[in-house]
């Protein structure tokens, strides 16, 4: 089965006529839907609402933007300093999303959304530019193919469609499952590449509760219908951890499965994660105390935090733990006088002697903001 052409055909139909089989019930923030044309609301093939994670001023990239609903919702949240880019490989979907752009620009008070043609597993490749190249230099033999490959490498490097470290928030609604298994690793690497340091991810997608057998994966209806290409529920988290993301979390987990096929449950989830602000570990004498309630916890970089102990951390980990999504779980102790920075990341379980932290600047003393 050619995954890409099966998916292209299915979503070209979906752009022309509403496909009830592709619709998964989702409760959206209805206030954001008022401004949207009915056609965009109806041709919704999402399975969650990643627009909930958008902040004012964000540059947002929506992978597999389809008719553009999430992009137009996000555009209302980013405000006039923000920007939303929808990327999709399907011309019919892009045409549908772009059709309403002038009206939406008037309603939103500015044109903050653009829709661009690309493959989400190769965010540097400018597919429109490649098609223009192919008109002039069609591929009919191995030599032409080698020229195309060279052109692609140069284009990715010199004028990437989505530049390195250019996006605050990558969102996606029911699309990652449509990418071939062979390209799923590369897809997550690409998400990492385009995010700014400290950038966020919010992906709504379908996961399976058991491994999916090959005969289901080879079924074009099940694959293009967002079912048999789904990640397994543990693998979905793991692929983000393996590619360097921090704080990888299921922020939403639908109790009821959307579909059950041969006893395998397929349900909608929303994964959130963060790209670390820097990769350099410098020791300046910082410590954190894990509040509990567990005896200890271990992060994805294998730091171990014992409840109530002053644990040594590098400056990068200190800021992540005391300012990031787990900030309510940690008390921070910054050194009163920072020592000369030494490249060092604390080996698992390293404690910071009390004498070294006395007089330090203590932060996050309460986790509730209440007395
Ligand atoms: C299930 S629909 C979801 C559309 C939209 N996110 C929504 O919430 O309605 C999947 C969309 O992803 C696009 N798509 C699938 N695989 C893609 C890929 N590898 N690269 C770019 N777009 C892709 C399809 O063309 C289609 O528009």
Short mmCIF file of C-alpha atoms and ligand atoms in Angstrom, two decimals:
data_model
loop_
_atom_site.label_atom_id
_atom_site.label_comp_id
_atom_site.label_asym_id
_atom_site.label_seq_id
_atom_site.Cartn_x
_atom_site.Cartn_y
_atom_site.Cartn_z
CA UNK A 1 0.00 0.00 0.00
CA UNK A 2 1.28 3.50 -0.86
CA UNK A 3 0.40 5.36 2.34
CA UNK A 4 0.77 8.84 0.86
CA UNK A 5 -1.48 8.34 -2.16
CA UNK A 6 -4.15 6.50 -0.10
CA UNK A 7 -4.20 9.41 2.35
CA UNK A 8 -4.20 12.01 -0.47
CA UNK A 9 -7.24 10.42 -2.14
CA UNK A 10 -9.20 10.10 1.10
CA UNK A 11 -8.68 13.73 2.16
CA UNK A 12 -9.34 15.11 -1.32
CA UNK A 13 -12.79 13.51 -0.95
CA UNK A 14 -12.98 14.95 2.57
CA UNK A 15 -12.32 18.46 1.24
CA UNK A 16 -15.18 18.14 -1.26
CA UNK A 17 -17.84 16.33 0.85
CA UNK A 18 -18.13 15.83 4.59
CA UNK A 19 -16.93 12.29 5.48
CA UNK A 20 -18.89 11.22 8.59
CA UNK A 21 -16.58 8.17 9.13
CA UNK A 22 -13.64 10.52 9.72
CA UNK A 23 -15.39 12.62 12.35
CA UNK A 24 -14.52 12.00 15.99
CA UNK A 25 -16.63 13.89 18.60
CA UNK A 26 -14.68 16.79 20.14
CA UNK A 27 -15.82 19.58 22.45
CA UNK A 28 -14.30 22.85 21.31
CA UNK A 29 -14.29 26.29 22.86
CA UNK A 30 -17.46 27.43 21.09
CA UNK A 31 -16.56 31.11 21.47
CA UNK A 32 -13.72 30.56 19.00
CA UNK A 33 -16.02 28.87 16.51
CA UNK A 34 -18.42 31.85 16.09
CA UNK A 35 -16.13 33.56 13.58
CA UNK A 36 -15.61 30.43 11.45
CA UNK A 37 -17.51 29.60 8.22
CA UNK A 38 -19.86 26.61 8.54
CA UNK A 39 -17.99 24.70 5.83
CA UNK A 40 -14.76 24.82 7.86
CA UNK A 41 -16.55 23.70 11.02
CA UNK A 42 -18.27 20.83 9.19
CA UNK A 43 -15.16 19.51 7.44
CA UNK A 44 -13.49 18.83 10.76
CA UNK A 45 -11.51 15.58 10.89
CA UNK A 46 -9.77 16.24 14.19
CA UNK A 47 -9.90 14.20 17.39
CA UNK A 48 -9.00 16.81 20.05
CA UNK A 49 -8.51 20.50 20.60
CA UNK A 50 -4.82 21.54 20.60
CA UNK A 51 -5.88 25.21 20.24
CA UNK A 52 -6.33 25.20 24.05
CA UNK A 53 -2.52 25.41 24.40
CA UNK A 54 -2.02 28.53 22.26
CA UNK A 55 -0.73 31.70 24.01
CA UNK A 56 -0.75 35.32 22.99
CA UNK A 57 2.17 36.20 20.72
CA UNK A 58 2.96 32.60 19.77
CA UNK A 59 4.23 31.52 16.36
CA UNK A 60 2.12 28.38 15.91
CA UNK A 61 2.67 25.59 13.39
CA UNK A 62 -0.30 23.27 12.74
CA UNK A 63 0.77 19.95 11.19
CA UNK A 64 -1.86 18.65 8.75
CA UNK A 65 -4.08 21.72 8.94
CA UNK A 66 -6.84 20.32 6.69
CA UNK A 67 -9.72 22.79 6.27
CA UNK A 68 -7.97 25.18 8.68
CA UNK A 69 -10.29 25.10 11.67
CA UNK A 70 -7.61 24.86 14.36
CA UNK A 71 -5.51 27.50 12.56
CA UNK A 72 -8.39 29.98 12.51
CA UNK A 73 -9.14 29.25 16.18
CA UNK A 74 -5.45 29.69 17.08
CA UNK A 75 -5.32 32.97 15.11
CA UNK A 76 -7.87 34.45 17.54
CA UNK A 77 -5.64 33.50 20.49
CA UNK A 78 -2.20 34.59 19.24
CA UNK A 79 -3.31 38.20 18.81
CA UNK A 80 -1.82 40.70 16.40
CA UNK A 81 1.80 39.92 17.37
CA UNK A 82 1.38 36.20 16.76
CA UNK A 83 1.34 34.12 13.62
CA UNK A 84 -0.17 30.79 12.56
CA UNK A 85 1.18 28.51 9.83
CA UNK A 86 -0.91 25.59 8.59
CA UNK A 87 0.93 22.91 6.64
CA UNK A 88 -0.77 20.23 4.57
CA UNK A 89 0.21 18.06 1.61
CA UNK A 90 -3.25 18.02 0.00
CA UNK A 91 -4.08 20.67 -2.64
CA UNK A 92 -7.84 20.31 -2.15
CA UNK A 93 -7.56 20.84 1.60
CA UNK A 94 -5.23 23.81 1.08
CA UNK A 95 -7.66 25.35 -1.42
CA UNK A 96 -10.55 24.93 1.03
CA UNK A 97 -8.59 26.50 3.91
CA UNK A 98 -7.34 29.39 1.74
CA UNK A 99 -10.79 30.10 0.25
CA UNK A 100 -11.90 31.72 3.50
CA UNK A 101 -8.66 33.58 4.24
CA UNK A 102 -9.74 37.07 3.02
CA UNK A 103 -13.01 36.94 5.05
CA UNK A 104 -11.22 35.60 8.09
CA UNK A 105 -8.55 38.33 7.86
CA UNK A 106 -11.31 40.95 8.03
CA UNK A 107 -12.98 39.20 11.00
CA UNK A 108 -9.68 38.76 12.86
CA UNK A 109 -8.46 42.27 12.07
CA UNK A 110 -5.39 41.07 10.17
CA UNK A 111 -3.98 38.26 8.10
CA UNK A 112 -2.17 36.17 10.71
CA UNK A 113 -2.62 32.77 9.09
CA UNK A 114 -0.88 31.24 6.12
CA UNK A 115 -1.35 27.81 4.63
CA UNK A 116 1.59 26.14 2.99
CA UNK A 117 2.12 22.92 1.07
CA UNK A 118 4.47 20.44 2.66
CA UNK A 119 5.00 17.01 4.17
CA UNK A 120 4.99 17.12 7.94
CA UNK A 121 7.79 14.53 8.13
CA UNK A 122 10.04 16.81 6.03
CA UNK A 123 9.30 20.35 7.17
CA UNK A 124 12.31 21.84 5.36
CA UNK A 125 11.18 20.73 1.89
CA UNK A 126 9.21 23.40 0.02
CA UNK A 127 6.85 21.23 -2.03
CA UNK A 128 5.48 24.12 -4.15
CA UNK A 129 9.03 25.10 -5.12
CA UNK A 130 9.84 21.47 -5.87
CA UNK A 131 6.80 21.19 -8.15
CA UNK A 132 7.93 24.29 -10.04
CA UNK A 133 11.37 22.69 -10.41
CA UNK A 134 9.77 19.45 -11.68
CA UNK A 135 7.78 21.34 -14.34
CA UNK A 136 11.05 22.53 -15.81
CA UNK A 137 13.06 19.38 -15.13
CA UNK A 138 10.78 16.32 -15.05
CA UNK A 139 12.31 13.08 -13.78
CA UNK A 140 12.53 10.36 -16.38
CA UNK A 141 15.83 8.65 -15.62
CA UNK A 142 18.34 8.06 -12.83
CA UNK A 143 20.38 11.11 -13.78
CA UNK A 144 17.30 13.39 -13.48
CA UNK A 145 16.53 11.79 -10.13
CA UNK A 146 20.05 12.52 -8.88
CA UNK A 147 19.63 16.18 -9.96
CA UNK A 148 16.31 16.39 -8.12
CA UNK A 149 17.86 14.92 -4.97
CA UNK A 150 20.66 17.47 -5.16
CA UNK A 151 18.16 20.31 -5.70
CA UNK A 152 16.16 19.12 -2.67
CA UNK A 153 19.21 19.02 -0.39
CA UNK A 154 20.23 22.53 -1.42
CA UNK A 155 16.69 23.90 -1.00
CA UNK A 156 16.30 22.33 2.45
CA UNK A 157 19.58 23.85 3.55
CA UNK A 158 19.35 27.30 1.96
CA UNK A 159 15.62 28.07 2.11
CA UNK A 160 13.91 25.64 4.45
CA UNK A 161 10.11 25.81 4.34
CA UNK A 162 10.09 25.94 8.16
CA UNK A 163 13.38 27.21 9.56
CA UNK A 164 15.24 25.76 12.57
CA UNK A 165 14.16 27.15 15.98
CA UNK A 166 11.41 29.35 14.51
CA UNK A 167 8.20 28.10 16.19
CA UNK A 168 6.85 28.59 19.75
CA UNK A 169 4.15 25.92 19.61
CA UNK A 170 3.69 22.92 17.30
CA UNK A 171 0.12 21.63 17.28
CA UNK A 172 -1.59 18.89 15.32
CA UNK A 173 -5.03 17.36 15.27
CA UNK A 174 -5.32 13.73 14.21
CA UNK A 175 -2.53 13.65 11.61
CA UNK A 176 0.61 11.95 12.98
CA UNK A 177 -1.09 8.56 12.63
CA UNK A 178 -1.29 9.11 8.85
CA UNK A 179 2.50 9.26 8.40
CA UNK A 180 4.12 5.94 7.44
CA UNK A 181 5.73 4.01 10.33
CA UNK A 182 9.12 4.30 8.58
CA UNK A 183 8.90 8.11 8.72
CA UNK A 184 7.46 8.63 12.22
CA UNK A 185 10.92 9.05 13.87
CA UNK A 186 11.92 11.65 11.31
CA UNK A 187 8.60 13.43 11.89
CA UNK A 188 9.33 13.89 15.60
CA UNK A 189 12.92 14.98 14.84
CA UNK A 190 11.51 17.62 12.52
CA UNK A 191 9.17 18.90 15.23
CA UNK A 192 12.20 19.24 17.53
CA UNK A 193 14.22 21.02 14.85
CA UNK A 194 11.66 23.74 14.10
CA UNK A 195 10.83 24.55 17.75
CA UNK A 196 12.59 27.43 19.48
CA UNK A 197 14.48 26.50 22.66
CA UNK A 198 11.77 26.32 25.32
CA UNK A 199 9.12 25.73 22.61
CA UNK A 200 6.04 23.58 23.27
CA UNK A 201 4.16 20.74 21.64
CA UNK A 202 0.42 19.93 21.91
CA UNK A 203 -0.66 17.02 19.74
CA UNK A 204 -4.09 15.46 19.67
CA UNK A 205 -4.01 12.07 18.02
CA UNK A 206 -5.30 8.51 18.17
CA UNK A 207 -3.41 5.78 20.06
CA UNK A 208 -3.98 2.03 20.29
CA UNK A 209 -3.97 0.02 23.53
CA UNK A 210 -2.24 -2.99 21.86
CA UNK A 211 0.26 -3.39 19.00
CA UNK A 212 -1.51 -3.25 15.63
CA UNK A 213 -1.14 -6.36 13.47
CA UNK A 214 0.24 -6.05 9.93
CA UNK A 215 -3.01 -7.03 8.20
CA UNK A 216 -4.75 -4.02 9.82
CA UNK A 217 -1.84 -1.73 8.91
CA UNK A 218 -2.14 -2.84 5.28
CA UNK A 219 -5.85 -1.96 5.14
CA UNK A 220 -6.07 1.37 3.25
CA UNK A 221 -9.49 2.27 4.71
CA UNK A 222 -8.31 1.72 8.28
CA UNK A 223 -5.03 3.54 7.68
CA UNK A 224 -6.47 6.59 5.95
CA UNK A 225 -9.31 6.59 8.49
CA UNK A 226 -6.83 7.49 11.31
CA UNK A 227 -6.95 4.03 12.87
CA UNK A 228 -4.31 1.50 11.92
CA UNK A 229 -1.41 3.99 11.61
CA UNK A 230 -1.90 5.06 15.23
CA UNK A 231 1.00 4.96 17.69
CA UNK A 232 0.77 2.46 20.52
CA UNK A 233 -0.12 4.38 23.72
CA UNK A 234 3.32 3.91 25.34
CA UNK A 235 5.32 4.34 22.11
CA UNK A 236 3.71 7.71 21.42
CA UNK A 237 5.22 9.17 24.61
CA UNK A 238 8.50 7.30 24.15
CA UNK A 239 9.25 8.62 20.66
CA UNK A 240 9.09 12.19 22.04
CA UNK A 241 11.31 11.27 25.02
CA UNK A 242 13.80 9.53 22.68
CA UNK A 243 14.03 12.64 20.53
CA UNK A 244 15.02 14.92 23.40
CA UNK A 245 11.70 16.38 24.55
CA UNK A 246 11.11 17.10 28.24
CA UNK A 247 7.96 16.92 30.38
CA UNK A 248 6.32 14.52 27.91
CA UNK A 249 2.80 14.04 29.24
CA UNK A 250 -0.67 12.78 28.36
CA UNK A 251 -2.60 15.93 29.17
CA UNK A 252 -5.84 14.40 27.94
CA UNK A 253 -6.88 10.76 27.71
CA UNK A 254 -10.35 9.91 26.44
CA UNK A 255 -11.90 7.20 28.62
CA UNK A 256 -14.13 5.79 25.90
CA UNK A 257 -12.43 4.43 22.78
CA UNK A 258 -13.34 6.14 19.50
CA UNK A 259 -13.20 2.80 17.62
CA UNK A 260 -12.61 -0.85 18.56
CA UNK A 261 -11.19 -3.09 15.81
CA UNK A 262 -10.58 -6.80 16.48
CA UNK A 263 -10.66 -6.00 20.21
CA UNK A 264 -8.01 -3.25 19.95
CA UNK A 265 -9.16 0.06 21.41
CA UNK A 266 -8.32 3.27 19.52
CA UNK A 267 -8.79 6.41 21.57
CA UNK A 268 -8.09 10.10 21.36
CA UNK A 269 -5.34 11.60 23.54
CA UNK A 270 -3.48 14.90 23.73
CA UNK A 271 0.28 14.77 24.29
CA UNK A 272 2.17 17.83 25.53
CA UNK A 273 5.97 18.25 25.70
CA UNK A 274 8.66 20.91 25.83
CA UNK A 275 11.97 21.44 24.03
CA UNK A 276 14.57 22.31 26.67
CA UNK A 277 15.77 25.91 26.75
CA UNK A 278 19.40 24.84 26.25
CA UNK A 279 21.37 21.63 26.14
CA UNK A 280 24.43 22.86 28.05
CA UNK A 281 24.84 21.60 31.64
CA UNK A 282 26.75 24.07 33.83
CA UNK A 283 27.17 23.58 37.56
CA UNK A 284 26.97 26.82 39.53
CA UNK A 285 25.88 25.28 42.84
CA UNK A 286 22.08 25.01 42.40
CA UNK A 287 19.90 22.55 44.34
CA UNK A 288 16.24 21.52 44.38
CA UNK A 289 14.12 19.74 46.98
CA UNK A 290 11.40 17.44 45.72
CA UNK A 291 8.26 18.04 47.83
CA UNK A 292 6.64 14.60 47.47
CA UNK A 293 4.17 12.84 47.64
CA UNK A 294 6.30 9.96 46.31
CA UNK A 295 9.47 8.68 48.02
CA UNK A 296 11.47 9.62 44.92
CA UNK A 297 11.00 10.42 41.26
CA UNK A 298 13.27 10.04 38.22
CA UNK A 299 13.15 12.35 35.18
CA UNK A 300 13.78 11.38 31.55
CA UNK A 301 17.44 12.41 31.88
CA UNK A 302 17.76 9.93 34.76
CA UNK A 303 18.16 12.50 37.53
CA UNK A 304 16.75 11.02 40.74
CA UNK A 305 15.03 13.30 43.26
CA UNK A 306 14.51 11.97 46.80
CA UNK A 307 11.65 13.53 48.75
CA UNK A 308 12.95 16.26 51.09
CA UNK A 309 16.63 15.96 50.05
CA UNK A 310 18.75 18.82 48.65
CA UNK A 311 19.62 17.39 45.25
CA UNK A 312 22.39 18.85 43.09
CA UNK A 313 21.31 20.10 39.67
CA UNK A 314 22.95 22.06 36.89
CA UNK A 315 21.62 25.55 36.16
CA UNK A 316 19.57 24.37 33.13
CA UNK A 317 17.77 21.65 35.13
CA UNK A 318 17.24 24.08 38.02
CA UNK A 319 15.37 26.56 35.80
CA UNK A 320 13.39 23.81 34.11
CA UNK A 321 12.25 22.27 37.42
CA UNK A 322 11.47 25.51 39.23
CA UNK A 323 9.91 27.45 36.35
CA UNK A 324 8.55 24.73 34.03
CA UNK A 325 5.44 22.57 34.20
CA UNK A 326 6.65 20.73 37.36
CA UNK A 327 7.41 23.91 39.30
CA UNK A 328 4.82 23.10 41.99
CA UNK A 329 6.69 19.87 42.80
CA UNK A 330 10.06 21.48 43.59
CA UNK A 331 11.54 24.02 46.01
CA UNK A 332 14.51 25.78 44.42
CA UNK A 333 17.74 26.85 46.15
CA UNK A 334 19.95 29.07 44.01
CA UNK A 335 23.46 29.61 45.44
CA UNK A 336 23.96 32.84 47.40
CA UNK A 337 27.17 33.30 45.44
CA UNK A 338 27.36 31.44 42.16
CA UNK A 339 30.55 29.42 41.78
CA UNK A 340 32.63 29.52 38.58
CA UNK A 341 30.56 27.51 36.08
CA UNK A 342 31.89 24.00 35.47
CA UNK A 343 30.49 21.88 32.61
CA UNK A 344 28.76 19.17 34.65
CA UNK A 345 25.41 17.44 34.88
CA UNK A 346 24.72 15.81 38.24
CA UNK A 347 25.02 12.00 38.16
CA UNK A 348 21.79 10.29 39.34
CA UNK A 349 21.21 10.76 43.07
CA UNK A 350 23.90 13.43 43.74
CA UNK A 351 23.02 15.41 46.86
CA UNK A 352 24.14 19.00 47.49
CA UNK A 353 25.69 19.34 50.97
CA UNK A 354 23.75 21.70 53.26
CA UNK A 355 26.90 23.76 53.83
CA UNK A 356 27.02 24.57 50.10
CA UNK A 357 23.40 25.72 49.94
CA UNK A 358 23.09 27.66 53.21
CA UNK A 359 22.08 31.27 52.63
CA UNK A 360 20.95 30.44 49.10
CA UNK A 361 17.97 32.09 47.43
CA UNK A 362 14.92 29.94 48.05
CA UNK A 363 12.05 29.90 45.53
CA UNK A 364 8.71 28.07 45.21
CA UNK A 365 8.19 27.88 48.97
CA UNK A 366 4.51 27.06 48.58
CA UNK A 367 2.77 25.13 45.84
CA UNK A 368 -0.75 26.42 46.38
CA UNK A 369 -0.42 30.15 46.70
CA UNK A 370 -2.66 29.80 49.77
CA UNK A 371 -1.78 30.06 53.50
C1 LIG B 1 -7.56 13.66 9.70
S1 LIG B 1 -7.27 15.10 8.76
C2 LIG B 1 -7.15 16.32 10.04
C3 LIG B 1 -7.29 17.70 9.50
C4 LIG B 1 -7.30 18.81 10.54
N1 LIG B 1 -6.15 18.74 11.40
C5 LIG B 1 -8.58 18.81 11.35
O1 LIG B 1 -8.48 18.86 12.59
O2 LIG B 1 -9.66 18.79 10.77
C6 LIG B 1 -5.61 14.86 8.22
C7 LIG B 1 -5.01 16.02 7.38
O3 LIG B 1 -3.60 15.82 7.38
C8 LIG B 1 -3.11 15.91 6.06
N2 LIG B 1 -1.92 15.04 6.00
C9 LIG B 1 -1.87 13.70 6.19
N3 LIG B 1 -0.61 13.24 6.11
C10 LIG B 1 0.16 14.33 5.87
C11 LIG B 1 1.55 14.52 5.68
N4 LIG B 1 2.41 13.49 5.73
N5 LIG B 1 2.01 15.76 5.44
C12 LIG B 1 1.16 16.82 5.38
N6 LIG B 1 -0.18 16.71 5.54
C13 LIG B 1 -0.68 15.48 5.79
C14 LIG B 1 -4.26 15.44 5.18
O4 LIG B 1 -4.13 15.95 3.89
C15 LIG B 1 -5.46 16.01 5.93
O5 LIG B 1 -5.76 17.31 5.53
#
